[in-house]
Short mmCIF file of C-alpha atoms and ligand atoms in Angstrom, two decimals:
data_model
loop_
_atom_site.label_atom_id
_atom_site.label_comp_id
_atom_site.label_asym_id
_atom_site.label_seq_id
_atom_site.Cartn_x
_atom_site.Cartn_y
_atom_site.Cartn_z
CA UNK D 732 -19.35 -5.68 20.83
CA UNK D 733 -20.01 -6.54 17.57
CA UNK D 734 -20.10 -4.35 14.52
CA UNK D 735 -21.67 -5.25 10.65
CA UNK D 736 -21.79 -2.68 7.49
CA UNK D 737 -24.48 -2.65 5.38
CA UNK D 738 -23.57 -0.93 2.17
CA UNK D 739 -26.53 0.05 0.04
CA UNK D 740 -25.97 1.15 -3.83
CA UNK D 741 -27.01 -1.27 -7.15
CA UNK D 742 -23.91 0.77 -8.51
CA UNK D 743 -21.84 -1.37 -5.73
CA UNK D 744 -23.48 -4.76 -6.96
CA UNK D 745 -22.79 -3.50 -10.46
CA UNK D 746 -19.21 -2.73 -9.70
CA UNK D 747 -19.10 0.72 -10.91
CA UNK D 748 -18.58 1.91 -7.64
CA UNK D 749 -16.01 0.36 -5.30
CA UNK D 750 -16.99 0.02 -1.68
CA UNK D 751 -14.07 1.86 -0.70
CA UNK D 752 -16.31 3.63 2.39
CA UNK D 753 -16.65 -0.14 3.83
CA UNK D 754 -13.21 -0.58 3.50
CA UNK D 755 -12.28 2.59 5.58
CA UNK D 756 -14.69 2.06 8.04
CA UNK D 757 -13.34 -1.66 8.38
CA UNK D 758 -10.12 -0.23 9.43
CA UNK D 759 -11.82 2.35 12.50
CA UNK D 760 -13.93 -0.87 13.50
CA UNK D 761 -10.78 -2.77 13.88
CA UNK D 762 -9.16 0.13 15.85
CA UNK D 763 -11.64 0.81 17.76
CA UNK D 764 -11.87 -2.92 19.18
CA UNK D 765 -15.37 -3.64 17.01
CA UNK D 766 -15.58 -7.41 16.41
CA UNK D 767 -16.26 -7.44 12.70
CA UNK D 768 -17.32 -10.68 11.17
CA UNK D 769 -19.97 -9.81 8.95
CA UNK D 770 -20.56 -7.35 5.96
CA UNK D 771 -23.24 -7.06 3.25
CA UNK D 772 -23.59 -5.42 0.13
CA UNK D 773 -27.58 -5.00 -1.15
CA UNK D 774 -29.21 -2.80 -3.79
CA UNK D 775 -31.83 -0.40 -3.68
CA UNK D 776 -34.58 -2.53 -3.20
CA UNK D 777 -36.94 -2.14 0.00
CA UNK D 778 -37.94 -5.96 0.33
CA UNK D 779 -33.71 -7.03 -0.01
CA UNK D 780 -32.57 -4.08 2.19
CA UNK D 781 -35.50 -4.89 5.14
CA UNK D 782 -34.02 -8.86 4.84
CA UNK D 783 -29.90 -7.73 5.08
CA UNK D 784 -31.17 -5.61 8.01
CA UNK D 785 -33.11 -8.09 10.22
CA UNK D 786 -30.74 -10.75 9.28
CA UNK D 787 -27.81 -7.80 10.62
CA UNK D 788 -29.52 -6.89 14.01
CA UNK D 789 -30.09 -10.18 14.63
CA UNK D 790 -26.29 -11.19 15.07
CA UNK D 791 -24.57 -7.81 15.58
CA UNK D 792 -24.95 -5.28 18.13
CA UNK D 793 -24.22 -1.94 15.90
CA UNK D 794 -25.21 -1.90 12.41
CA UNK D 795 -23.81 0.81 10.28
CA UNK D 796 -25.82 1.48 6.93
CA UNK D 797 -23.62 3.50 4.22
CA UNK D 798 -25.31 5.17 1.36
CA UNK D 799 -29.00 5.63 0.63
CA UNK D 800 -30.34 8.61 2.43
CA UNK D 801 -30.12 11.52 -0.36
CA UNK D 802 -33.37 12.77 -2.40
CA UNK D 803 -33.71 10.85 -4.67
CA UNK D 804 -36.53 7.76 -5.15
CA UNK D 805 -33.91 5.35 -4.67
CA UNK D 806 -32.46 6.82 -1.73
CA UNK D 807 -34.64 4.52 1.08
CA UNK D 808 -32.18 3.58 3.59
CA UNK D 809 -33.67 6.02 6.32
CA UNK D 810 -37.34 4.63 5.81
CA UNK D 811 -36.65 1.03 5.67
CA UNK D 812 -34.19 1.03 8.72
CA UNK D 813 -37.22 3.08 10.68
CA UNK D 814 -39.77 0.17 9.25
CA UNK D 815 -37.04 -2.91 10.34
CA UNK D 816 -37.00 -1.42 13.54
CA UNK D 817 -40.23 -0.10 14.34
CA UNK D 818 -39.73 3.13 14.91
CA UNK D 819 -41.45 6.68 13.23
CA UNK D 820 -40.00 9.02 11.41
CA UNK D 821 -40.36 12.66 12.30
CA UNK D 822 -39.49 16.41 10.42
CA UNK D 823 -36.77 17.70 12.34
CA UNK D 824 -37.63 21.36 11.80
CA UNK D 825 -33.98 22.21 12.16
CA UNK D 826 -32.68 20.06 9.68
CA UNK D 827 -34.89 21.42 7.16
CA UNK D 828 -34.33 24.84 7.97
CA UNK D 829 -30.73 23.79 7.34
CA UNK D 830 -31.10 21.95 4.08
CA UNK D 831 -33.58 25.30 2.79
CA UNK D 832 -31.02 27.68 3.97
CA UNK D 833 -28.12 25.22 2.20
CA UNK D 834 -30.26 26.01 -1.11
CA UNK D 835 -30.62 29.26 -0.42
CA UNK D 836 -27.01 30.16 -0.75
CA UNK D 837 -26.09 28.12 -3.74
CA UNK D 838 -28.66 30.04 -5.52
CA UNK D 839 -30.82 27.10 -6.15
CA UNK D 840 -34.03 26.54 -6.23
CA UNK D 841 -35.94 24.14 -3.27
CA UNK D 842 -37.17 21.08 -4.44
CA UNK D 843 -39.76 19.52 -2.28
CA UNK D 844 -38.42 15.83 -2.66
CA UNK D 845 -35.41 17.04 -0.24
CA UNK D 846 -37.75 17.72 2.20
CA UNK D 847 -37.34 13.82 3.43
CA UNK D 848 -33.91 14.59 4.36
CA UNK D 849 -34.92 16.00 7.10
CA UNK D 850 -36.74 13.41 8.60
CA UNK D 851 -35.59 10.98 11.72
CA UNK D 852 -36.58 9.03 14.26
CA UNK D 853 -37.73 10.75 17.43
CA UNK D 854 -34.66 8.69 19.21
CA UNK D 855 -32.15 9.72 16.48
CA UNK D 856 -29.41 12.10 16.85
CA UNK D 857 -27.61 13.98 14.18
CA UNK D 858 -24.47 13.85 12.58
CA UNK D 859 -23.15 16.94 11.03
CA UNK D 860 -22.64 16.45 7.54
CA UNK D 861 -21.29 19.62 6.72
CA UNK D 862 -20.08 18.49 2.65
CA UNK D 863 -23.66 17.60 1.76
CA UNK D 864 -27.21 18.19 2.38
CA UNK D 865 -28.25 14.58 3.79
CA UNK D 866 -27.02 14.35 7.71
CA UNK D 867 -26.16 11.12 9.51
CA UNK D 868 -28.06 9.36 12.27
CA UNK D 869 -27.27 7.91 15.22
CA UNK D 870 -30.29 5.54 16.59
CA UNK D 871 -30.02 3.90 19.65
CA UNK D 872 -32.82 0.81 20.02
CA UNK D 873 -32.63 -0.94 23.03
CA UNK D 874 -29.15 -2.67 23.59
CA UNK D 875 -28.72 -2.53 19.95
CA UNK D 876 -27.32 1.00 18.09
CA UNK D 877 -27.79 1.41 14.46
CA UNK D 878 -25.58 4.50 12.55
CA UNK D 879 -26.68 5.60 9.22
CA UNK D 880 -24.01 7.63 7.09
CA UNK D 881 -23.91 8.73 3.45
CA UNK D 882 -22.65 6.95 0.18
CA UNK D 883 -20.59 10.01 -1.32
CA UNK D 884 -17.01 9.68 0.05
CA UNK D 885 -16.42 13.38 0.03
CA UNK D 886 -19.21 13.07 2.58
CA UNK D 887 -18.71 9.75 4.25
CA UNK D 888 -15.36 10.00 5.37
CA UNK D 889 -15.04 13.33 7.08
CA UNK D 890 -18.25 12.00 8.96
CA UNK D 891 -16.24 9.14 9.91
CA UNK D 892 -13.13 10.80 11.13
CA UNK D 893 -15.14 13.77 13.19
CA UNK D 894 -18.73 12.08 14.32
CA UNK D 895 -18.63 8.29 14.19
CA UNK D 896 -14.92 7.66 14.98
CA UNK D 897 -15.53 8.78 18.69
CA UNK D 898 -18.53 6.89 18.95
CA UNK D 899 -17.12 3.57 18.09
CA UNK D 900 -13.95 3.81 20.28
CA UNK D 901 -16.43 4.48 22.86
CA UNK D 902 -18.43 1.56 21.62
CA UNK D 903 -15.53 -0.78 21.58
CA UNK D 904 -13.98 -2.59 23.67
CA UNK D 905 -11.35 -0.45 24.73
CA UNK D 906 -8.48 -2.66 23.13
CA UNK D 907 -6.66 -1.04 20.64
CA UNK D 908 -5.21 -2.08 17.53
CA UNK D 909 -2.22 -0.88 15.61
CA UNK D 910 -0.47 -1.98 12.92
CA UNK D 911 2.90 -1.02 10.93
CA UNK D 912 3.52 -1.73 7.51
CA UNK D 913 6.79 -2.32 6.47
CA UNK D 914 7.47 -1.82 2.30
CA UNK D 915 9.64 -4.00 0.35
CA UNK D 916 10.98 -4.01 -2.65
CA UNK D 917 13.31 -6.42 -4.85
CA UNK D 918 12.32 -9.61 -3.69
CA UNK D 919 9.16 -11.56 -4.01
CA UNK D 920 6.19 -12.66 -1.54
CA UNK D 921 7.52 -16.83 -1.89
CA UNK D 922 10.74 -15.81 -0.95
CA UNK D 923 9.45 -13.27 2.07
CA UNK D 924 7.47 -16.61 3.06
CA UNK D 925 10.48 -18.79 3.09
CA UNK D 926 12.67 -16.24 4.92
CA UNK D 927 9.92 -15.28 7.45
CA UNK D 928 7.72 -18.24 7.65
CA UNK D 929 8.67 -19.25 11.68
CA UNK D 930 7.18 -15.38 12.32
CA UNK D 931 4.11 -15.80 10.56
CA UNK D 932 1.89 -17.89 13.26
CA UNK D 933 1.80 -15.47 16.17
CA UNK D 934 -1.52 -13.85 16.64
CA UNK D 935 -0.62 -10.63 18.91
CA UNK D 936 1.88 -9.11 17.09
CA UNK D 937 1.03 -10.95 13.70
CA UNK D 938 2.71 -10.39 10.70
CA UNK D 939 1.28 -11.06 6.89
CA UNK D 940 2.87 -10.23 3.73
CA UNK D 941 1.29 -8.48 0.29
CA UNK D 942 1.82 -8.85 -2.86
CA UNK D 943 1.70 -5.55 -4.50
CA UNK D 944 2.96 -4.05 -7.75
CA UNK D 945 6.75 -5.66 -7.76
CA UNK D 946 6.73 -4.74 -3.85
CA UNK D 947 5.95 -6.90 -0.89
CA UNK D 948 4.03 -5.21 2.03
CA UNK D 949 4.00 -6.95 5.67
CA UNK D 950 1.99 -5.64 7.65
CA UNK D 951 2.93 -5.86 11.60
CA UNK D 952 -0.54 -6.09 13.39
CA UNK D 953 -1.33 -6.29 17.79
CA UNK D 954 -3.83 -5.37 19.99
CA UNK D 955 -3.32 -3.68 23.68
CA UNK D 956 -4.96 -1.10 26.27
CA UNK D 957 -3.54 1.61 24.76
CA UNK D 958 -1.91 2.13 21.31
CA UNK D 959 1.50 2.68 22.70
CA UNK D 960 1.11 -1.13 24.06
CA UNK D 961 0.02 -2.78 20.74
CA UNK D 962 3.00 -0.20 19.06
CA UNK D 963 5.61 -1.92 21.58
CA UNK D 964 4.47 -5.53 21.03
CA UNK D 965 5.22 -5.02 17.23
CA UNK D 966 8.28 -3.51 18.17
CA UNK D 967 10.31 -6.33 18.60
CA UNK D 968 8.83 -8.53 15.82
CA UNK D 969 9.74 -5.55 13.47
CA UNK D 970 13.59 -5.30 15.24
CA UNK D 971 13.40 -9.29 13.71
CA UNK D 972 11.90 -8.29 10.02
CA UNK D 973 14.58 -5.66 10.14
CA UNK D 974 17.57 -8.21 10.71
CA UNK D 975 16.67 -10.61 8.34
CA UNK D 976 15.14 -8.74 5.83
CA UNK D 977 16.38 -5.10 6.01
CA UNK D 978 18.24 -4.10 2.72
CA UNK D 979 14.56 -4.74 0.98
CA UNK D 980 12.69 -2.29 3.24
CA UNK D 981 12.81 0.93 1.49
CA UNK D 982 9.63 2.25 3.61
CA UNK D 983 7.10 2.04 6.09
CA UNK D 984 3.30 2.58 6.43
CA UNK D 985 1.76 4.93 3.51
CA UNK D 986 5.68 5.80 2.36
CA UNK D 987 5.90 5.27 -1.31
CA UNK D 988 9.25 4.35 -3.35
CA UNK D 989 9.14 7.31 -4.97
CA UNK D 990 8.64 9.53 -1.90
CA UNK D 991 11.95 8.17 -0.61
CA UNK D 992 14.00 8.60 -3.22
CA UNK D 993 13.22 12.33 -3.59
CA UNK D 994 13.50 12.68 -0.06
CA UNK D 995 17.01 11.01 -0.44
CA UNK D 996 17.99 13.81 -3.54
CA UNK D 997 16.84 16.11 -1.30
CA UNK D 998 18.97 15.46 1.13
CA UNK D 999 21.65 15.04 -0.49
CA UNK D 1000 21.23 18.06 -2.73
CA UNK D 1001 21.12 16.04 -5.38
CA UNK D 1002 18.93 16.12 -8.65
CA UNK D 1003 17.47 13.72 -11.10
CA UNK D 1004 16.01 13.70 -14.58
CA UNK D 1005 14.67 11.09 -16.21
CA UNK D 1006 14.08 9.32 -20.07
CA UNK D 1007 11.24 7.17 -20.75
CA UNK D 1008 10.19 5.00 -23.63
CA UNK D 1009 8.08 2.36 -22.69
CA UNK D 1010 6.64 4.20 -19.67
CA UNK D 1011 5.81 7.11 -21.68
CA UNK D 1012 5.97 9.68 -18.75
CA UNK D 1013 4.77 7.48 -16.06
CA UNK D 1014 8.22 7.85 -13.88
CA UNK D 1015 7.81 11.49 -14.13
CA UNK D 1016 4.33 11.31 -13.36
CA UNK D 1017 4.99 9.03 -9.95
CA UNK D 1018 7.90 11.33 -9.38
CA UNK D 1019 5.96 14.73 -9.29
CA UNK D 1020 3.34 12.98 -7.40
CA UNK D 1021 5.77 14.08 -4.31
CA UNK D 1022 4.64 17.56 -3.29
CA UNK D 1023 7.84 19.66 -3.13
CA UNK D 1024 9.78 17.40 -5.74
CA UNK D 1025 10.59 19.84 -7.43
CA UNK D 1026 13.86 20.21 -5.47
CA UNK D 1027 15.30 17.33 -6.75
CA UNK D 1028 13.10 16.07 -9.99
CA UNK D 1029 14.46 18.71 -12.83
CA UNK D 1030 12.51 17.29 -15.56
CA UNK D 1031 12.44 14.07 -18.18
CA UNK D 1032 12.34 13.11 -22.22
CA UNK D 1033 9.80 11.02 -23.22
CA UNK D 1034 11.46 9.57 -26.14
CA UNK D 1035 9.21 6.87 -27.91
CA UNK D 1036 10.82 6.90 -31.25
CA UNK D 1037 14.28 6.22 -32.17
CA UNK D 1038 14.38 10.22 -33.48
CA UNK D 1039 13.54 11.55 -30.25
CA UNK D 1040 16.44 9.35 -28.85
CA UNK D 1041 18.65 10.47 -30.85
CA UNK D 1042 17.37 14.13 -31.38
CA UNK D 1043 16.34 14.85 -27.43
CA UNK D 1044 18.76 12.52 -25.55
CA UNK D 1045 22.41 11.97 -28.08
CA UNK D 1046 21.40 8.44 -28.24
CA UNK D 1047 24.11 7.01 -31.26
CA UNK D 1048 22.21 6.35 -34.20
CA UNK D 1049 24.54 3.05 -34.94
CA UNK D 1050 24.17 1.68 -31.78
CA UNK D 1051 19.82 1.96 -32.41
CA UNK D 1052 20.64 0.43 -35.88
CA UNK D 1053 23.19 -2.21 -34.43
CA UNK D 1054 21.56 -3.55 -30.85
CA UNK D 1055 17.80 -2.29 -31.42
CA UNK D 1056 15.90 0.36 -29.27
CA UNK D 1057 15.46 -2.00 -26.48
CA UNK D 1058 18.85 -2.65 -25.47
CA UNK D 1059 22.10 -2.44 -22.91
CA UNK D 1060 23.53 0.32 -25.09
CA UNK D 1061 20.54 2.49 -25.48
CA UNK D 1062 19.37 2.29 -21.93
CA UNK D 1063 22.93 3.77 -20.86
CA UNK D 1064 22.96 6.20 -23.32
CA UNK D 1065 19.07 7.53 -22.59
CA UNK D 1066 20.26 7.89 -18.84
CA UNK D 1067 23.40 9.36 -19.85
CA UNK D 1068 21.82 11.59 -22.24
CA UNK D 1069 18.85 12.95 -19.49
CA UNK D 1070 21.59 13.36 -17.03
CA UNK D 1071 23.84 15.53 -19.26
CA UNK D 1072 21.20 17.23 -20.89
CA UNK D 1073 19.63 18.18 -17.99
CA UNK D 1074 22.40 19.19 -15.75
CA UNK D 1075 21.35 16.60 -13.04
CA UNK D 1076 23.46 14.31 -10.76
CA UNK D 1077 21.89 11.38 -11.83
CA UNK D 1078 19.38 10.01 -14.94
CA UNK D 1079 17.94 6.99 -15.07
CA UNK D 1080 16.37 5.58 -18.88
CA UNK D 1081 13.85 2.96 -19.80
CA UNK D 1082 13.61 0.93 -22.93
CA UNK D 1083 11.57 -1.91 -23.15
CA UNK D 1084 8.73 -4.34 -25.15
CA UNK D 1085 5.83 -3.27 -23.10
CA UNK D 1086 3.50 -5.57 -25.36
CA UNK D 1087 1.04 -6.77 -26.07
CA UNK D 1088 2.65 -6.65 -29.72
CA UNK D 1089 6.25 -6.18 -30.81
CA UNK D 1090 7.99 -9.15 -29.01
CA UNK D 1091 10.18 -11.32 -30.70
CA UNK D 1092 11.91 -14.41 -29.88
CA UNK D 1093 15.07 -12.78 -28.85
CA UNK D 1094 12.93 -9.37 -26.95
CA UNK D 1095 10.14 -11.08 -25.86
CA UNK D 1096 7.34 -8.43 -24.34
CA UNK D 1097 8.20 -7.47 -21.12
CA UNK D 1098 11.76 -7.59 -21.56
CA UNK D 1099 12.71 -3.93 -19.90
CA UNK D 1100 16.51 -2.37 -20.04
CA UNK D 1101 17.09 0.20 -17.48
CA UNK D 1102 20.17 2.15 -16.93
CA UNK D 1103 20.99 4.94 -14.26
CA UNK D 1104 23.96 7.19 -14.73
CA UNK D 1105 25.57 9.17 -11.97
CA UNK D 1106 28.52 10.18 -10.81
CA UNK D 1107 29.92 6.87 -10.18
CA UNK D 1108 29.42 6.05 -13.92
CA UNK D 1109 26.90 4.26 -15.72
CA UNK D 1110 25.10 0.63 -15.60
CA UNK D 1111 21.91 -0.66 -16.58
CA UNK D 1112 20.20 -3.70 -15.64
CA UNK D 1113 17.97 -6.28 -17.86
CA UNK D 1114 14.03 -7.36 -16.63
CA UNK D 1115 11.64 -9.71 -17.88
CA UNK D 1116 8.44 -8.70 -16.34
CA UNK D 1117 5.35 -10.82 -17.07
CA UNK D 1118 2.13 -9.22 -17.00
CA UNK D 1119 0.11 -7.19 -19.06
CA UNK D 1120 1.29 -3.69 -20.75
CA UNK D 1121 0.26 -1.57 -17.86
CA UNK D 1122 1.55 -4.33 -15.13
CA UNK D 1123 5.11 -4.09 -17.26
CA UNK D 1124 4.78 -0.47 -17.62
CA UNK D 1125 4.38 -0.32 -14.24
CA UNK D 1126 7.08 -3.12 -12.83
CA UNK D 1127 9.11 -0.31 -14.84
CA UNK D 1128 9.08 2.50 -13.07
CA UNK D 1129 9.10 0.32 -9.78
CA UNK D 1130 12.05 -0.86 -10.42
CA UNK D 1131 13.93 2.04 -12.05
CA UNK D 1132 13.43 4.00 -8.74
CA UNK D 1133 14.54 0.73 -6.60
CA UNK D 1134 17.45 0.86 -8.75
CA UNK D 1135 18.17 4.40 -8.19
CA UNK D 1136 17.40 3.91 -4.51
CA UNK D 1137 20.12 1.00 -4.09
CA UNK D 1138 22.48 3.70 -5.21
CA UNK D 1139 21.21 6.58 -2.85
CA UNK D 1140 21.46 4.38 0.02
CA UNK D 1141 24.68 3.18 -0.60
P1 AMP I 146 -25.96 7.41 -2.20
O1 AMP I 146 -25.68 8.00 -0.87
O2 AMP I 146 -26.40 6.00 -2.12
O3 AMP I 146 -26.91 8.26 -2.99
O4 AMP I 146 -24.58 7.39 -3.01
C1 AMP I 146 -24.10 8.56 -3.61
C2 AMP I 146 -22.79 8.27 -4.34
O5 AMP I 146 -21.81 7.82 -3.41
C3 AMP I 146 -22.94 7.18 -5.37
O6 AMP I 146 -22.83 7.74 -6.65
C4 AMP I 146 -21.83 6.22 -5.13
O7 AMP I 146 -20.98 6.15 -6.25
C5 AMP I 146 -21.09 6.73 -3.94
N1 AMP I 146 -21.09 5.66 -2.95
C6 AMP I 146 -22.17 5.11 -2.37
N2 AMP I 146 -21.84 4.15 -1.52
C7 AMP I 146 -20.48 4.06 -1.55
C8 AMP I 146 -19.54 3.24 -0.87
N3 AMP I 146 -19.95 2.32 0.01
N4 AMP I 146 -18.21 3.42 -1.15
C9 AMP I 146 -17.83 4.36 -2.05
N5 AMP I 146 -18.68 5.16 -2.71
C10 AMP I 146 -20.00 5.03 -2.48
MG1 MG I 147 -27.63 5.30 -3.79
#
């Protein structure tokens, strides 16, 4: 069976709004078997919608619509899907006694222009859409099925895990799809290509790599009867990732960096604190992303000026005057200093040109010193990231916690 989205929304033409809602329902389509060649994007404009519609019936067997279907006079999706495919809407008294009573209990007054939330077509069921007013339809027409759903994600996506999930694994084909990801970190996509190339043809398990943020992703995809089939086709082709490629893969699937380094401290019983120039916080903030972090995160300095170096973190006023902010010295001695200061087992400190001004010849922008001080002593380690300030402030903190993770793991 085949499956096409139409996303409806001038703000997604616009590109205020990112059609993250496609992209989730993408992934159900492709685990529930859906064939999915085709997606469009159209504003709210009858004559364009009515046109993406035909022109999606006509080559796919379930249209989805997302977006569209509140109050408002732009909100047409309902009507024009009823006029593409013939069909009358009704008032389904029980959706508007819902939406009154809805009002009701907020304290706010009805407004009759909600009333055409309530209306269907007589085939249509309902999906509960218990986070806002507008529900979802299912329409069955002929050997064709079209599924409206709403734009807001705090409404679209509970909609899809509890009502439209089951109806597309139903819908599909019955072959499941599963995929792994495996995270990687200190080495780059060419040379991932190079050392996994030969692995990269197959089609069921495949494997293609990501570039992210100074990480590589690969992401282990097959298809089976069951998900426990497709999950022991990748298994070998991982087993093979693993042997050639292991020391780089600090995680797998949603696992961030920074969630397994704190799991590591945790274990361990061991605790971290960090000092930040160039970042300004942003390690900390990545950090205490990690709910329950607090175990092994203590706390950081965010020392932007040479004062606060010296003042917060014992950094040696010569050594600022003598090598310069951004340097071997002061990276060891920001780490050393967040580590002693704040009674932890290990710190870790950034200094570096984060740009786009301040380089020079010999500290060029993106030239980043890190050190990490533990119990084994001190070191600190040199980077020239390219990129813009965010990408460099970002590379930082990246690889300050894959720097601290080389030592966790031994
Ligand atoms: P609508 O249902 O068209 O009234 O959309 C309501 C809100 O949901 C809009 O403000 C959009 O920003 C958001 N929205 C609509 N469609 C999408 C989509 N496909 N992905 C993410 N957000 C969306
Ligand atoms: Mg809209």
């Amino acid at each position: 069976m085949t499956a096409e989205i139409v996303s409806v929304g001038t703000e997604l033409l616009l590109g205020d709004t990112v059609d993250t809602n496609a992209a989730a329902l993408g992934r159900v389509f492709a685990a529930s078997g859906l064939a999915h060649y085709h997606r469009q994007t159209v504003g709210d404009n009858p004559t364009r919608l009515r046109e993406a519609l035909e022109l999606a019936f006509a080559r796919s067997d379930l249209v989805v619509t997302i977006g569209g279907l509140g109050p408002t006079s732009d909100d047409i999706t309902r009507e024009v899907v009823a006029q593409t495919l013939g069909l009358e809407l009704i008032e389904d008294s029980g959706i508007l006694e819902r939406l009154k009573a809805m009002f009701r209990s907020r304290g706010r007054a009805w407004v009759e222009t909600n009333a055409k939330q309530a209306q269907r077509p007589a085939e249509a069921a309902i999906l509960d859409n218990p986070n806002g007013t507008a529900p979802g339809l299912y329409i069955p027409v002929g050997d064709k099925v079209a599924i409206l759903m709403p734009g807001p994600p705090s409404e679209f996506l509970p909609m899809l895990e509890n009502e439209v999930a089951p109806i597309l694994a139903r819908l599909g084909s019955g072959q499941v799809i599963a995929s792994r990801v495996l995270r990687l970190v200190g080495i780059g996509e060419s040379q991932v290509e190079a050392d996994l190339g030969d692995l990269m043809d197959g089609s069921n398990p495949s494997l293609a790599p990501y570039a992210k943020t100074w990480e590589v992703h690969l992401r282990l995809t097959a298809h089976a009867d069951t998900r426990s089939g497709a999950l022991a086709l990748i298994a070998p082709l991982e087993a093979e990732v693993r042997e050639r490629l292991g020391e780089h893969i600090y995680g797998v699937d949603d696992e961030e960096l920074e969630d397994v380094v704190v799991d590591l401290l945790t274990r361990r019983n061991e605790t971290l604190a960090v000092a930040e120039s160039c970042t300004g916080g942003g390690l900390g903030e990545r950090l205490t992303r990690v709910s329950g972090s607090g175990e092994a995160f203590l706390g950081g300095v965010i020392s932007y000026a040479n004062t606060a170096k010296i003042n917060l973190l014992g950094v040696v006023p010569e050594d600022l005057a003598e090598y310069g902010a951004v340097s071997e010295q002061v990276a060891r001695e920001m780490a050393r200093g967040a580590r002693e200061r704040l009674h932890a087992t290990y710190g870790i400190g950034i200094t570096g040109v984060a740009g786009p001004g301040g380089g020079t010849a010999e500290k060029p922008v993106g030239l980043v010193w890190i050190g990490v001080s533990g119990p084994e002593g001190t070191h600190a380690v040199e980077h020239r990231f390219g990129g813009q300030r965010q990408t460099v402030r970002a590379r930082s903190q990246t690889a300050a916690l894959t720097m601290l993770w080389r030592v966790l793991r031994g």
